[in-house]
Structures are given as structure tokens and as C-alpha cells.
Amino acid sequence: MKNIQKNKQDILVGSSKLNDKKKSIFDKKNYMLEHMNLNRAFTHIVDKNGFDDVKKKDLLNDYRENYEEYRYNWTNSLNVKNKSRPLSVDIEIAAICDLACPHCHREFLVTPDKVINFDLYKSIIDQAVKLNVPSVKLIWRGEPLLHPKVKELIQYAKESGIVEVIINTNGTNLNTKKANDLIDSGLDQLIYSFDGGTKETYEKMRPGRFKKNNFDDVFNNIKSFYEIRKKRNSKFPITKIQMIMTKDTRDEVENFYSLFGDIVDDVTITQYNERGGNISDLDKQTKDKIMNYFKKNNLPEKTPYMVDIDNNIFVSLKRKPCEQIYQRLMVTYSGRVGMCCHDWGARHGIGYLSKEAFNEENDKQEVVKKINKNQKGFQLLKDAKNPKNLNEPEKKIETLKDIWQGKELERVRNFHENGKIDSIPVCKNCTFKDTYDWKLIDI
């Protein structure tokens, strides 16, 4: 485990990941390389083929080289502009979620309570392997541990040859059995989303949909996972916990690190990106300072701003191309494909992997009916709307390769590369901090 350190780290301006002065940075890439001999994708193929030591060593070198290339291409995606394959496919194995967080899109955009069909999932993984996609992330709008076959889903990906499999979880369902299942599955990284350094703030930020969500229960789940992994002497999955920086959580960073610094590998504070909720990331005094600066410098009130963890203030006067259109594809539970994790449910669709995706609108209407009837579990979703999609690709079934190299995504890339981001409605209104060019200002 990484100990909390007091040395100051450089802040990555404009990045959603903040390198905080209170903690050394966990080096995931080197950890993965160092322990590649334990990666389930590697050990499975070695055991399956009975490789001798020479072949095993050569294969291990190949895995390490391929992983390094993947990480280089990811961090340099705007320079590499790789169009042969996505570096990651994010698969929504569960759209259903048991929480109703006020800062989440699902409180304002209707989201079906569905899980992915196993056959569709296997088809996506098979296509990803054929394309030599190095990473899959089994998450998007929902809680993946609510899928009844989550262990089997991870195992299928790992034993098919996916080098890196990641899951995000809210931790509410991480009981002892599921903890052991995740370790047994070969999962590479488990990311916890946990907002708040105190019980009061956490339970305010992460209320339950069907029953009360309890701070102590979730904290104990996370601590228990650490103890189980330690007892089993397992190097995987790597654990990471992240908290969104809002007005309520900004003063609880120290508590957050104190809670998790010794039981999670990587503790991260991320910038808040507006998701349609009535959540503030700043106190009134700081906001007033920013608005006064805008007025003094003749800037519009809607000029994008960002305040980092050290209260340095940045503004942006221009956008820059988004990395995600060269990094990943997003796939909903039904097979609708999107280009960005910030486009909730792929409103700007770029393709279809299954006929099921043609009926996703019907699944949304089911949710609308339950909201209107004020059914249990839908009371906190009363403000959710079902707006029209922003882009509808031709209704035909394609492959991941077809979509990644297809005209819909290429059209988006051309707009980004030519400084015409605002020509795409979903991109024009995007609040993702990495798509802005930030300038430090003095107030």
C-alpha cells in the first residue's frame, strides 16, 4: 500500500486526475509490467499450451511490450491518432444502479434498469480480441456488481486474451463472496467511487434508490476487500478510490486520504464535471471572485473555469480536440455504440452491434412510466427527462472495427481536428475538463 506523503506534487492542469500534494502517485503502469507474469490473460495461455520456459519468457516479453505500447498510445493519443483499433472498449454490463447520486446524469437523463445479455457480451469481447484491443472497462451508467454473472464476464474477457480488465463500483454490494469472485476472476483493477470524507457528506452525495445507503457498510466492504486480498496474497486486482471535488467534499480531502490511504493502492481526487445536477463545486465567495474577474476582463459569465485542489483558479478561452475519440468506444447494455463516456447513453450514437439496440428507446419508456407512477426506487429520479438523441446512425449491425474506422466517428474526428468542436451538439455542451485549454489567472 502507498503511504500518504506530504511532499508537493505537480498539478496536472486541465486533467480530471489531480496529483495531490498529500500523496505519492501510484505507478499503475510499472505495477502492471512488474506483475505481468501473474496476469490472467498471460497465465491462461501459458497453461493452455504448456509452454516451456523459453516460450514463456518470450511471450511475457511480448505482453510487456504490448502493454507499454498501449499506455504510450493512450497518453499520446492526439499525436498518435490511432485509427486501426480502439485502445479500450467500455462495455456497460449493467445500466441499473442502486444509488441515486445527485451529481449523476441518471438523475436527469432517463436510464434503463437493464443488464447485458451474455451472448452479446461474448460477441463484443471476441471482436475486441480479434482487433487486439488491450483493455476493456466493464462500466458505464450503472453498477456492474449488480450483474448476476459478473465473475463469468470477467473470466471470459481475461481467458480470451484481454490484457487489462477494469471495473468501477460503488462498493454497496461488495460482500465477501463477491470479493473472492473478483479476485478469482483475474480482474486487473477495481475502482471505487466514494464521495465524501465524512459519513454526513457521503450519505448526502450517495443516497440509495431502494433502501438507505450506509457509509459504514460501504467503508467496511472496501476495508474487507483489502483484508481478503492481503490474506490471499493476491497482487490483483489493483484498487483505486476516487472522490469528486465539490463544495461539500473540497474540505474533506484530508479525511478522505486518512480513511483510505492504507487500504487502497491509489487514492485520487477528480475534478467535478457538470452532469445536469444542481451541484456546486465551489463556495459562494470563490464563485463571486471568479464572476468579478470575468466582469473586469469583459468575459462572458459562462466562460469555463476550474479551481484545483490548492485553490488555483484557471479559465479557458478555447477548446482542444478530445482524446477519447482516439482512445475508446462505449457500448451500452443493448449494443448501441458511443464515442465518449461523457455522452450519457450514446445520445450521439455512432453505430450498433446488436438489433437489441434498436429497441433501447422502449426500455427508456418503461422507466418513464415507473417515474410517473412514483414507484419505489424511482422517486429520486423524478427530474429525469428523455430528450431526443442527437445523432442516429444508419440502423444496421456492424462490428467494432466497422464502427471505429467508420464514417460517423471519422466525421467527429474531422470536426475536432479542424477546430470545429461546437459543430457537434454533444461536444459543444461537454464539460469534460480535458477538452479545454486552461490558463492560470491571478485573482
PDB file of C-alpha atoms in Angstrom, residues 101-104 108 204-205 246-248 272 274 276-282 287:
ATOM      1  CA  CYS A 101     -26.436  10.318  -6.601  1.00  0.00           C
ATOM      2  CA  PRO A 102     -27.497  13.951  -7.146  1.00  0.00           C
ATOM      3  CA  HIS A 103     -24.414  14.642  -9.314  1.00  0.00           C
ATOM      4  CA  CYS A 104     -25.092  11.723 -11.686  1.00  0.00           C
ATOM      5  CA  PHE A 108     -31.643  13.942 -15.155  1.00  0.00           C
ATOM      6  CA  LYS A 204     -25.784  13.082   1.164  1.00  0.00           C
ATOM      7  CA  MET A 205     -23.828  12.527  -2.055  1.00  0.00           C
ATOM      8  CA  THR A 246     -17.486  19.541  -4.916  1.00  0.00           C
ATOM      9  CA  LYS A 247     -18.303  22.277  -2.440  1.00  0.00           C
ATOM     10  CA  ASP A 248     -19.171  19.608   0.139  1.00  0.00           C
ATOM     11  CA  TYR A 272     -16.240  17.784 -10.878  1.00  0.00           C
ATOM     12  CA  GLU A 274     -21.302  19.257 -14.507  1.00  0.00           C
ATOM     13  CA  GLY A 276     -27.050  18.399 -15.247  1.00  0.00           C
ATOM     14  CA  GLY A 277     -27.496  18.480 -11.490  1.00  0.00           C
ATOM     15  CA  ASN A 278     -27.788  21.344  -9.082  1.00  0.00           C
ATOM     16  CA  ILE A 279     -24.399  20.612  -7.523  1.00  0.00           C
ATOM     17  CA  SER A 280     -21.810  23.273  -6.820  1.00  0.00           C
ATOM     18  CA  ASP A 281     -18.088  22.637  -6.910  1.00  0.00           C
ATOM     19  CA  LEU A 282     -17.245  25.943  -5.182  1.00  0.00           C
ATOM     20  CA  LYS A 287     -17.564  31.948  -7.275  1.00  0.00           C
TER      21      LYS A 287
END
